[in-house]
Amino acid sequence: MNFDQVAVAPSVNQAGSGVSRKLRAYLALTKPRVIELLLVTTLPTMIFAQGGFPSLGLVIATMVGGAFAAGSAGAFNCYLDRDIDKVMNRTVNRPLVTGEVTPREALIFAWALGIAAVAILWVGTNPLAAGLGVAAIFFYVVIYTLILKRRTAQNIVWGGAAGCMPVLIAWAAVTETVEWPAVVLFLVIFLWTPPHYWPLSMKYSDDYNAANVPMLGAIAGAGVVSVQVVLYAWATVICSLLLVPVGGAGWVYAAAAILSGGWFILESHKLHASARAGTATGKTAMKVFHGSISYLTVLFLALAIDPFVGAAIFAG
C-alpha cells in the first residue's frame, strides 16, 4: 500500500465537510442576502393584492419560484463578473474567485435554477408570473450585467429594474394580471434602488475604481452623489404615497409610508449635509444604505398588515 495515498485519503468527516463547503459555495452564488430582500417585498404584495392571505400553495410556489429566479440571476452575474470580482475586496471570497466552484459548474447551476424557477411559477401560479420571472432574469443578466454595468454611471438606475420585478410577479400570481397598484410598487422599488445602492458604492469606491466599474458613488464626489440620493429618496417616498389614492391603501400603510419615509429622507439629507461639510465617510454612507433597507422593510410590512386593519382611505 502506498503510504502517500493513505496520507491524502479523505476521511468521512473531511468528505462531509467538502460536500458542505460545496453546498455553501453554490448557495453563495445565488446571493442569498439579495434574495432575502426581494422576498420581503413578495409576500406583502401578495397579501395586499388578495386583500387577505392567499392560499398556502400559491404562496409557496411564488416564493420558491421567485427565489430560484433571483438565485439564477445572481449565479449568472457571478459567472459573468468573475474577472472583476477577483480585484474587488468585497467580492474576493465569492466561489468563482476562490475556486470552490468552476465556471462551468456555475453556468450549469444558473441555467438549472432559472429553468426550475420558470417551471415552478408556470405550474404553481400562472404563465404571466412565469413570463415576468423570465423577464427579471433577462433584465438583470443581459441588460444590467452585460450591457449597462461596465458602461454607464446610470447602470444601477436602469439595471435596478430587475429588482422591482418580484412585486409584479407577486401581483400577477394572485390576480393573473398587472394593475396600477403593482406598477406603483414597482416604481417605489425602482426609485429606491439608487439611494440604496449609491451609498454602498461610496463606501467601496476604491473597489469599483480598481475594477473599472463606473458606479456613481465611485466616480463622482460625495456632494454630487448625496444630491442624487436626496432627490431619489424624496421621489421614492412621494411615489409610495400614490398607493393610497391609486391602490386603495389604508391608514396603516399611509402612516408607515409617511413616518418611515420621513426618516429615510432625513437620513439622506444628513448624508448630503456631511458631504457639503467635507465630513462624509464610508460609515456615514453605510448608515443610509442600512437605513434604506429598514425603510423598505417597514413599508412592506405595513403593506401586509394594511388589508386587515381598517378600510381604504379613498374607498370606492
Coordinates of C-alpha atoms in Angstrom, one line a residue:
M1 CA 0.0 0.0 0.0
N2 CA 1.3 3.4 -0.9
F3 CA 1.8 5.5 2.3
D4 CA 1.3 8.8 0.4
Q5 CA -2.1 7.7 -0.7
V6 CA -3.0 6.9 2.9
A7 CA -1.8 10.3 3.9
V8 CA -4.0 12.2 1.5
A9 CA -7.1 9.9 1.5
P10 CA -10.0 12.0 2.9
S11 CA -11.8 10.7 6.0
V12 CA -15.6 10.5 6.2
N13 CA -15.7 13.8 8.1
Q14 CA -13.4 15.5 5.6
A15 CA -15.6 14.3 2.7
G16 CA -18.6 15.5 4.5
S17 CA -17.0 18.9 5.1
G18 CA -16.1 19.0 1.5
V19 CA -19.7 18.5 0.5
S20 CA -20.8 21.2 2.9
R21 CA -18.3 23.6 1.5
K22 CA -19.5 22.9 -2.0
L23 CA -23.2 23.4 -1.0
R24 CA -22.3 26.7 0.8
A25 CA -20.4 27.8 -2.3
Y26 CA -23.4 27.1 -4.6
L27 CA -25.7 28.9 -2.1
A28 CA -23.3 31.9 -2.2
L29 CA -23.6 32.1 -5.9
T30 CA -27.3 32.9 -5.5
K31 CA -26.5 36.0 -3.4
P32 CA -28.9 34.9 -0.6
R33 CA -28.9 38.3 1.1
V34 CA -30.3 39.9 -2.1
I35 CA -32.9 37.1 -2.3
E36 CA -34.0 37.8 1.3
L37 CA -34.6 41.5 0.4
L38 CA -36.6 40.5 -2.7
L39 CA -38.8 38.1 -0.8
V40 CA -39.5 40.8 1.8
T41 CA -41.5 42.5 -0.9
T42 CA -43.1 39.5 -2.4
L43 CA -45.4 38.1 0.3
P44 CA -46.7 41.6 1.4
T45 CA -47.6 42.3 -2.2
M46 CA -49.5 39.0 -2.5
I47 CA -51.4 39.7 0.7
F48 CA -52.3 43.2 -0.4
A49 CA -53.4 42.0 -3.9
Q50 CA -55.5 39.3 -2.3
G51 CA -56.9 41.6 0.4
G52 CA -56.0 38.7 2.8
F53 CA -53.9 35.6 2.9
P54 CA -53.5 33.8 -0.5
S55 CA -53.6 30.0 -0.5
L56 CA -50.5 28.4 1.0
G57 CA -49.7 26.6 -2.2
L58 CA -49.8 29.8 -4.2
V59 CA -47.5 31.5 -1.7
I60 CA -45.0 28.6 -1.6
A61 CA -44.9 28.4 -5.5
T62 CA -44.4 32.2 -5.8
M63 CA -41.8 32.5 -3.1
V64 CA -39.8 29.4 -4.2
G65 CA -40.1 30.3 -7.9
G66 CA -39.1 33.9 -7.2
A67 CA -36.2 32.8 -5.0
F68 CA -35.0 30.5 -7.7
A69 CA -35.3 33.2 -10.4
A70 CA -33.3 35.7 -8.2
G71 CA -30.8 33.0 -7.4
S72 CA -30.4 32.1 -11.1
A73 CA -29.8 35.8 -11.9
G74 CA -27.2 36.0 -9.1
A75 CA -25.4 33.0 -10.3
F76 CA -25.2 34.2 -13.9
N77 CA -23.9 37.5 -12.5
C78 CA -21.2 35.8 -10.6
Y79 CA -20.2 33.9 -13.7
L80 CA -20.1 36.9 -15.9
D81 CA -18.4 39.2 -13.3
R82 CA -15.8 36.7 -12.1
D83 CA -13.0 38.8 -13.7
I84 CA -13.8 41.9 -11.8
D85 CA -14.8 40.1 -8.6
K86 CA -11.2 39.0 -8.1
V87 CA -9.9 42.6 -7.9
M88 CA -12.6 43.9 -5.5
N89 CA -12.1 43.4 -1.8
R90 CA -15.8 43.0 -1.2
T91 CA -16.1 40.1 -3.7
V92 CA -12.8 38.3 -3.5
N93 CA -14.4 35.5 -1.4
R94 CA -17.0 34.6 -4.0
P95 CA -16.9 31.0 -5.0
L96 CA -15.7 31.6 -8.6
V97 CA -12.8 33.6 -7.3
T98 CA -11.8 31.2 -4.6
G99 CA -12.2 28.2 -6.9
E100 CA -14.8 26.4 -4.8
V101 CA -17.0 26.3 -7.9
T102 CA -15.7 26.2 -11.5
P103 CA -17.1 28.5 -14.2
R104 CA -18.8 25.5 -15.9
E105 CA -20.4 24.4 -12.7
A106 CA -21.7 27.9 -12.0
L107 CA -23.1 28.2 -15.5
I108 CA -24.9 24.9 -15.3
F109 CA -26.2 25.8 -11.9
A110 CA -27.5 29.2 -13.1
W111 CA -29.4 27.6 -16.0
A112 CA -30.8 24.9 -13.8
L113 CA -32.1 27.4 -11.3
G114 CA -33.6 29.5 -14.0
I115 CA -35.4 26.6 -15.7
A116 CA -36.7 25.4 -12.3
A117 CA -37.9 28.9 -11.5
V118 CA -39.9 29.2 -14.6
A119 CA -41.4 25.7 -14.3
I120 CA -42.4 26.3 -10.7
L121 CA -44.0 29.7 -11.5
W122 CA -45.8 28.3 -14.6
V123 CA -47.2 25.3 -12.8
G124 CA -47.7 26.7 -9.4
T125 CA -49.0 30.2 -10.3
N126 CA -49.7 31.2 -14.0
P127 CA -48.0 31.9 -17.3
L128 CA -47.9 35.6 -16.7
A129 CA -46.0 35.3 -13.5
A130 CA -43.6 32.8 -15.2
G131 CA -43.1 35.2 -18.0
L132 CA -42.3 38.0 -15.6
G133 CA -39.8 35.7 -13.9
V134 CA -38.0 35.2 -17.3
A135 CA -38.0 39.0 -17.8
A136 CA -36.5 39.5 -14.4
I137 CA -33.6 37.1 -15.1
F138 CA -33.1 38.5 -18.6
F139 CA -33.0 42.1 -17.4
Y140 CA -30.5 41.5 -14.6
V141 CA -28.2 39.3 -16.6
V142 CA -28.3 40.9 -20.1
I143 CA -29.4 44.5 -19.6
Y144 CA -27.7 45.2 -16.3
T145 CA -24.7 42.8 -16.1
L146 CA -23.7 42.6 -19.8
I147 CA -24.8 45.9 -21.2
L148 CA -25.0 48.6 -18.5
K149 CA -22.8 47.8 -15.5
R150 CA -19.4 48.5 -17.1
R151 CA -20.5 51.2 -19.5
T152 CA -22.5 53.9 -17.6
A153 CA -22.8 55.5 -14.2
Q154 CA -26.6 55.1 -14.5
N155 CA -26.2 51.3 -14.5
I156 CA -27.9 50.8 -11.2
V157 CA -30.8 53.1 -12.1
W158 CA -32.0 51.1 -15.1
G159 CA -30.4 47.8 -14.2
G160 CA -32.1 48.0 -10.8
A161 CA -35.5 47.4 -12.6
A162 CA -34.7 43.7 -12.3
G163 CA -35.1 44.0 -8.5
C164 CA -38.5 45.6 -9.0
M165 CA -39.9 42.5 -10.8
P166 CA -40.8 40.5 -7.7
V167 CA -43.8 42.8 -6.9
L168 CA -45.1 42.3 -10.4
I169 CA -44.6 38.6 -10.2
A170 CA -46.4 38.5 -6.8
W171 CA -49.3 40.6 -8.1
A172 CA -49.7 38.5 -11.2
A173 CA -49.5 35.3 -9.2
V174 CA -52.6 36.4 -7.2
T175 CA -54.6 38.3 -9.8
E176 CA -53.3 36.9 -13.2
T177 CA -52.8 40.5 -14.3
V178 CA -50.7 43.6 -13.6
E179 CA -52.7 46.5 -12.3
W180 CA -51.9 50.1 -11.2
P181 CA -51.1 49.2 -7.6
A182 CA -48.4 46.8 -8.8
V183 CA -47.0 49.5 -11.1
V184 CA -46.8 51.9 -8.1
L185 CA -44.9 49.3 -6.0
F186 CA -42.6 48.6 -9.0
L187 CA -41.8 52.3 -9.2
V188 CA -41.2 52.6 -5.4
I189 CA -38.5 50.0 -5.6
F190 CA -37.2 51.4 -8.9
L191 CA -36.7 54.8 -7.3
W192 CA -35.5 53.3 -4.0
T193 CA -32.6 51.4 -5.6
P194 CA -30.3 54.3 -6.4
P195 CA -30.4 55.9 -2.8
H196 CA -30.0 52.3 -1.5
Y197 CA -27.0 51.3 -3.7
W198 CA -25.1 54.5 -4.3
P199 CA -24.1 55.0 -0.6
L200 CA -22.7 51.4 -0.8
S201 CA -20.7 52.3 -3.9
M202 CA -19.4 55.4 -2.0
K203 CA -18.1 53.0 0.8
Y204 CA -16.4 50.7 -1.8
S205 CA -15.4 53.3 -4.3
D206 CA -11.8 52.0 -4.4
D207 CA -13.1 48.6 -5.3
Y208 CA -15.2 49.8 -8.2
N209 CA -12.4 52.0 -9.5
A210 CA -10.0 49.1 -9.4
A211 CA -12.4 47.1 -11.4
N212 CA -13.2 50.0 -13.8
V213 CA -16.9 49.8 -13.0
P214 CA -18.4 53.3 -13.2
M215 CA -20.7 53.3 -10.2
L216 CA -21.7 56.9 -9.5
G217 CA -20.6 56.6 -5.9
A218 CA -17.1 55.7 -7.1
I219 CA -16.6 58.2 -9.9
A220 CA -18.4 61.3 -8.6
G221 CA -17.7 63.3 -5.5
A222 CA -19.7 62.9 -2.3
G223 CA -21.5 66.2 -2.9
V224 CA -22.8 65.0 -6.3
V225 CA -23.8 61.6 -5.1
S226 CA -25.5 62.9 -2.0
V227 CA -27.7 65.3 -4.0
Q228 CA -28.9 62.3 -6.1
V229 CA -29.5 60.3 -3.0
V230 CA -31.7 63.1 -1.6
L231 CA -33.6 63.6 -4.8
Y232 CA -34.3 59.8 -5.3
A233 CA -35.3 59.5 -1.6
W234 CA -37.9 62.2 -2.0
A235 CA -39.1 60.6 -5.2
T236 CA -39.4 57.2 -3.5
V237 CA -41.5 58.5 -0.6
I238 CA -43.8 60.6 -2.8
C239 CA -44.3 57.6 -5.1
S240 CA -45.1 55.3 -2.2
L241 CA -47.9 57.6 -1.1
L242 CA -49.6 57.2 -4.5
L243 CA -50.7 53.7 -3.4
V244 CA -53.3 55.5 -1.2
P245 CA -55.3 57.1 -4.0
V246 CA -54.4 54.6 -6.7
G247 CA -54.2 51.3 -4.8
G248 CA -56.8 51.6 -2.1
A249 CA -54.3 51.6 0.8
G250 CA -55.5 52.4 4.3
W251 CA -54.2 54.3 7.3
V252 CA -51.7 51.7 8.4
Y253 CA -49.8 51.8 5.2
A254 CA -50.2 55.6 4.9
A255 CA -48.8 56.2 8.4
A256 CA -45.9 53.9 7.8
A257 CA -45.1 55.5 4.4
I258 CA -45.1 58.9 5.9
L259 CA -43.2 58.2 9.1
S260 CA -40.6 55.8 7.7
G261 CA -40.3 57.8 4.5
G262 CA -39.7 61.0 6.5
W263 CA -36.9 59.2 8.5
F264 CA -35.4 57.9 5.2
I265 CA -35.4 61.4 3.7
L266 CA -33.9 62.8 6.9
E267 CA -31.0 60.3 6.8
S268 CA -30.4 61.2 3.2
H269 CA -30.3 64.9 4.0
K270 CA -27.8 64.2 6.8
L271 CA -25.5 62.5 4.3
H272 CA -25.8 65.5 2.0
A273 CA -25.0 67.9 4.9
S274 CA -21.9 65.9 5.8
A275 CA -20.9 65.8 2.2
R276 CA -21.2 69.6 1.9
A277 CA -19.2 70.0 5.1
G278 CA -16.5 67.6 3.8
T279 CA -17.0 65.1 6.6
A280 CA -18.8 62.4 4.7
T281 CA -17.2 59.0 5.3
G282 CA -17.9 55.4 4.3
K283 CA -19.6 54.9 7.7
T284 CA -21.9 57.9 7.0
A285 CA -22.8 56.5 3.7
M286 CA -23.5 53.0 5.1
K287 CA -25.9 54.4 7.6
V288 CA -28.1 55.5 4.7
F289 CA -27.5 52.1 3.0
H290 CA -28.7 50.2 6.0
G291 CA -31.4 52.7 6.7
S292 CA -32.8 52.2 3.2
I293 CA -33.3 48.5 4.0
S294 CA -35.1 49.3 7.2
Y295 CA -37.3 51.8 5.4
L296 CA -38.3 49.3 2.7
T297 CA -38.9 46.6 5.3
V298 CA -41.2 48.8 7.3
L299 CA -43.1 49.9 4.2
F300 CA -43.8 46.4 3.0
L301 CA -44.6 45.1 6.5
A302 CA -47.3 47.8 6.7
L303 CA -48.5 46.8 3.2
A304 CA -49.1 43.3 4.6
I305 CA -50.9 44.5 7.7
D306 CA -53.0 47.1 5.9
P307 CA -55.8 44.8 4.5
F308 CA -56.6 43.5 8.0
V309 CA -56.8 46.9 9.7
G310 CA -59.5 49.4 8.6
A311 CA -60.7 50.3 5.2
A312 CA -59.1 52.1 2.2
I313 CA -58.7 55.9 2.8
F314 CA -60.2 56.6 -0.6
A315 CA -62.9 53.9 -0.8
G316 CA -64.9 53.2 -4.0

